[in-house]
Amino acid sequence: MKRFVIWVFVLSQIIFCMVYPFLQPLIVYLHSIVIVVTWVCWTTFFLFIALWMRSASIYIPKSFLLSLFACYSIGLIVLLFFRPSSTGGLTINLIPFQTIQFYLSGRVSFLIAFYNLAANIGLFIPVGLWWKASYPSRSKRMNFLFPLVLIISIESVQLLSHSGAWDIDDFILNILGVYIGYMLTPLCQKVIHTH
């Protein structure tokens, strides 16, 4: 089992190194931490899929997972509030799917469009995983309200701090990410056990 995990890890790193040159434009558009976040997500995804396909599980100390979530939270804060390409003014989009259509229109590079759409979903999946794993007995109402309050707060702080726009499409995609995290929690708990 240990040899298998090492093999998958090495393979994921080789593939990441091959893809890395294509990720370089993201540093200019977002922040250099995007490479670290992408690497962590990439590596975690590969290891998780490999373990899941083998019906294997791994034991991870709860303290390590909490430390990992803290690092993720710091990375998320940097990506959300400390971008080199901030809007510089108050920008609000309340028209659903307008920004999504812009990214799908081909007016920006595929990498930037893909990253913006995928990251707005993917970066919030861990929030859903953390919430459901940490508070499994919360009511449906709380599970519904938590991401709404969180993401409205994030969008509002971005707007007021001029570090991003208040965009209904970001809101929709972020909420989708949290809900995907909710749905993936039982699957993750089959693969990852804490002690």
CSV table of C-alpha atoms in Angstrom, one decimal:
chain,number,residue,atom,x,y,z
A,1,MET,CA,0.0,0.0,0.0
A,2,LYS,CA,2.8,2.4,0.9
A,3,ARG,CA,4.6,1.7,-2.3
A,4,PHE,CA,1.4,2.3,-4.3
A,5,VAL,CA,0.9,5.7,-2.6
A,6,ILE,CA,4.5,6.7,-3.4
A,7,TRP,CA,4.1,5.6,-7.0
A,8,VAL,CA,0.9,7.6,-7.4
A,9,PHE,CA,2.5,10.6,-5.8
A,10,VAL,CA,5.6,10.5,-8.1
A,11,LEU,CA,3.4,10.0,-11.2
A,12,SER,CA,1.2,13.0,-10.2
A,13,GLN,CA,4.3,15.2,-9.7
A,14,ILE,CA,5.7,14.2,-13.1
A,15,ILE,CA,2.4,15.1,-14.8
A,16,PHE,CA,2.3,18.4,-12.8
A,17,CYS,CA,5.8,19.3,-13.9
A,18,MET,CA,4.7,18.7,-17.5
A,19,VAL,CA,1.6,20.9,-17.1
A,20,TYR,CA,3.4,23.6,-15.1
A,21,PRO,CA,4.6,25.8,-18.0
A,22,PHE,CA,0.9,26.2,-19.0
A,23,LEU,CA,0.0,27.5,-15.5
A,24,GLN,CA,2.6,30.3,-15.6
A,25,PRO,CA,0.1,33.0,-16.9
A,26,LEU,CA,-2.0,32.4,-13.8
A,27,ILE,CA,0.7,34.0,-11.7
A,28,VAL,CA,0.4,37.3,-13.5
A,29,TYR,CA,-3.4,37.2,-13.5
A,30,LEU,CA,-3.9,36.1,-9.9
A,31,HIS,CA,-1.1,35.5,-7.4
A,32,SER,CA,2.0,33.3,-7.2
A,33,ILE,CA,0.3,31.2,-4.4
A,34,VAL,CA,-2.0,29.9,-7.2
A,35,ILE,CA,0.7,27.5,-8.1
A,36,VAL,CA,0.9,26.1,-4.6
A,37,VAL,CA,-2.9,25.8,-4.3
A,38,THR,CA,-3.0,24.1,-7.7
A,39,TRP,CA,-0.2,21.7,-6.8
A,40,VAL,CA,-2.0,20.8,-3.5
A,41,CYS,CA,-5.3,20.2,-5.2
A,42,TRP,CA,-3.6,18.3,-8.0
A,43,THR,CA,-1.7,16.0,-5.7
A,44,THR,CA,-4.6,15.5,-3.3
A,45,PHE,CA,-6.9,14.6,-6.3
A,46,PHE,CA,-4.5,12.1,-7.7
A,47,LEU,CA,-4.0,10.4,-4.3
A,48,PHE,CA,-7.7,10.4,-3.5
A,49,ILE,CA,-8.7,8.9,-6.8
A,50,ALA,CA,-6.0,6.2,-6.6
A,51,LEU,CA,-7.1,5.2,-3.1
A,52,TRP,CA,-10.8,5.2,-4.0
A,53,MET,CA,-10.2,3.1,-7.2
A,54,ARG,CA,-8.4,0.5,-5.0
A,55,SER,CA,-11.1,0.7,-2.4
A,56,ALA,CA,-8.3,1.6,0.0
A,57,SER,CA,-8.4,4.0,2.9
A,58,ILE,CA,-5.8,6.0,4.7
A,59,TYR,CA,-5.6,7.1,8.3
A,60,ILE,CA,-4.7,10.8,8.9
A,61,PRO,CA,-4.4,12.5,12.3
A,62,LYS,CA,-7.3,15.0,12.8
A,63,SER,CA,-4.7,17.6,13.9
A,64,PHE,CA,-3.0,17.2,10.5
A,65,LEU,CA,-6.3,17.7,8.6
A,66,LEU,CA,-7.1,20.8,10.7
A,67,SER,CA,-3.6,22.2,9.9
A,68,LEU,CA,-4.1,21.5,6.2
A,69,PHE,CA,-7.5,23.3,6.3
A,70,ALA,CA,-5.9,26.3,8.1
A,71,CYS,CA,-3.2,26.4,5.3
A,72,TYR,CA,-6.0,26.1,2.7
A,73,SER,CA,-7.9,29.0,4.3
A,74,ILE,CA,-4.8,31.2,4.2
A,75,GLY,CA,-4.3,30.4,0.6
A,76,LEU,CA,-8.0,31.1,-0.2
A,77,ILE,CA,-7.8,34.5,1.6
A,78,VAL,CA,-4.7,35.4,-0.4
A,79,LEU,CA,-6.3,34.4,-3.7
A,80,LEU,CA,-9.5,36.2,-2.9
A,81,PHE,CA,-8.2,39.4,-1.5
A,82,PHE,CA,-4.6,40.0,-2.6
A,83,ARG,CA,-4.7,39.6,-6.4
A,84,PRO,CA,-2.4,41.7,-8.6
A,85,SER,CA,-5.3,42.3,-11.0
A,86,SER,CA,-7.8,43.8,-8.6
A,87,THR,CA,-10.7,45.8,-10.1
A,88,GLY,CA,-9.5,49.1,-8.6
A,89,GLY,CA,-13.1,50.3,-8.3
A,90,LEU,CA,-16.6,49.3,-7.2
A,91,THR,CA,-17.8,46.6,-9.7
A,92,ILE,CA,-21.1,44.9,-9.3
A,93,ASN,CA,-22.6,42.2,-11.5
A,94,LEU,CA,-26.1,41.2,-10.6
A,95,ILE,CA,-27.0,39.6,-13.9
A,96,PRO,CA,-26.8,35.8,-13.5
A,97,PHE,CA,-24.5,33.9,-16.0
A,98,GLN,CA,-23.2,37.1,-17.6
A,99,THR,CA,-19.6,36.5,-16.3
A,100,ILE,CA,-19.8,32.8,-17.1
A,101,GLN,CA,-20.9,33.6,-20.7
A,102,PHE,CA,-18.0,36.1,-21.0
A,103,TYR,CA,-15.5,33.4,-20.0
A,104,LEU,CA,-17.1,30.9,-22.4
A,105,SER,CA,-17.2,33.4,-25.3
A,106,GLY,CA,-13.5,33.0,-26.1
A,107,ARG,CA,-12.6,36.6,-25.4
A,108,VAL,CA,-10.1,35.6,-22.8
A,109,SER,CA,-7.5,32.7,-23.0
A,110,PHE,CA,-8.8,29.2,-22.3
A,111,LEU,CA,-6.6,28.8,-19.3
A,112,ILE,CA,-7.8,32.0,-17.6
A,113,ALA,CA,-11.5,31.1,-18.4
A,114,PHE,CA,-11.1,27.6,-17.2
A,115,TYR,CA,-9.3,28.5,-14.1
A,116,ASN,CA,-11.9,31.2,-13.2
A,117,LEU,CA,-14.8,28.9,-13.7
A,118,ALA,CA,-13.2,25.8,-12.2
A,119,ALA,CA,-11.6,27.6,-9.3
A,120,ASN,CA,-14.8,29.4,-8.3
A,121,ILE,CA,-16.2,25.9,-7.8
A,122,GLY,CA,-13.2,23.9,-6.8
A,123,LEU,CA,-11.8,26.3,-4.2
A,124,PHE,CA,-15.0,26.0,-2.2
A,125,ILE,CA,-15.4,22.3,-2.2
A,126,PRO,CA,-13.1,22.0,0.9
A,127,VAL,CA,-15.4,24.4,2.7
A,128,GLY,CA,-18.3,22.0,2.1
A,129,LEU,CA,-16.2,19.0,3.1
A,130,TRP,CA,-15.0,20.7,6.3
A,131,TRP,CA,-18.5,21.9,7.3
A,132,LYS,CA,-20.2,18.5,6.8
A,133,ALA,CA,-17.4,16.6,8.5
A,134,SER,CA,-17.1,19.0,11.4
A,135,TYR,CA,-20.9,19.5,11.9
A,136,PRO,CA,-22.6,16.3,10.6
A,137,SER,CA,-25.8,16.8,12.6
A,138,ARG,CA,-26.5,20.3,11.5
A,139,SER,CA,-30.0,20.9,10.2
A,140,LYS,CA,-30.7,21.3,6.5
A,141,ARG,CA,-31.5,24.9,7.1
A,142,MET,CA,-28.1,25.5,8.6
A,143,ASN,CA,-26.4,23.6,5.8
A,144,PHE,CA,-28.3,25.9,3.4
A,145,LEU,CA,-27.6,29.1,5.2
A,146,PHE,CA,-23.9,28.6,6.1
A,147,PRO,CA,-22.6,29.0,2.5
A,148,LEU,CA,-25.0,31.8,1.7
A,149,VAL,CA,-23.8,33.9,4.6
A,150,LEU,CA,-20.1,33.0,4.1
A,151,ILE,CA,-20.0,33.8,0.3
A,152,ILE,CA,-22.1,36.9,0.6
A,153,SER,CA,-19.6,38.1,3.2
A,154,ILE,CA,-16.6,37.3,1.0
A,155,GLU,CA,-18.1,39.0,-2.0
A,156,SER,CA,-19.0,42.1,0.1
A,157,VAL,CA,-15.5,42.3,1.6
A,158,GLN,CA,-14.0,42.0,-1.9
A,159,LEU,CA,-16.2,44.8,-3.2
A,160,LEU,CA,-15.6,47.1,-0.2
A,161,SER,CA,-11.8,46.5,-0.2
A,162,HIS,CA,-11.5,46.9,-4.0
A,163,SER,CA,-9.9,43.5,-4.2
A,164,GLY,CA,-12.6,42.0,-6.4
A,165,ALA,CA,-16.1,42.6,-7.8
A,166,TRP,CA,-19.4,41.6,-6.3
A,167,ASP,CA,-20.4,39.1,-8.9
A,168,ILE,CA,-23.5,37.0,-8.8
A,169,ASP,CA,-21.8,34.4,-11.0
A,170,ASP,CA,-19.0,34.0,-8.4
A,171,PHE,CA,-21.7,33.6,-5.8
A,172,ILE,CA,-23.4,30.9,-7.8
A,173,LEU,CA,-20.2,29.0,-8.5
A,174,ASN,CA,-18.9,29.3,-5.0
A,175,ILE,CA,-22.2,28.0,-3.6
A,176,LEU,CA,-22.1,25.1,-6.1
A,177,GLY,CA,-18.6,24.3,-4.8
A,178,VAL,CA,-19.7,24.1,-1.2
A,179,TYR,CA,-22.7,21.9,-2.1
A,180,ILE,CA,-20.4,19.6,-4.1
A,181,GLY,CA,-18.3,19.4,-0.9
A,182,TYR,CA,-21.4,18.4,1.0
A,183,MET,CA,-22.1,15.6,-1.5
A,184,LEU,CA,-18.5,14.3,-1.6
A,185,THR,CA,-18.2,14.1,2.2
A,186,PRO,CA,-19.5,10.5,2.6
A,187,LEU,CA,-17.2,9.4,-0.2
A,188,CYS,CA,-14.2,11.1,1.4
A,189,GLN,CA,-15.0,9.6,4.7
A,190,LYS,CA,-14.7,6.1,3.2
A,191,VAL,CA,-11.2,6.9,1.9
A,192,ILE,CA,-9.9,9.2,4.7
A,193,HIS,CA,-10.2,8.1,8.3
A,194,THR,CA,-9.2,10.3,11.2
A,195,HIS,CA,-7.8,9.4,14.5
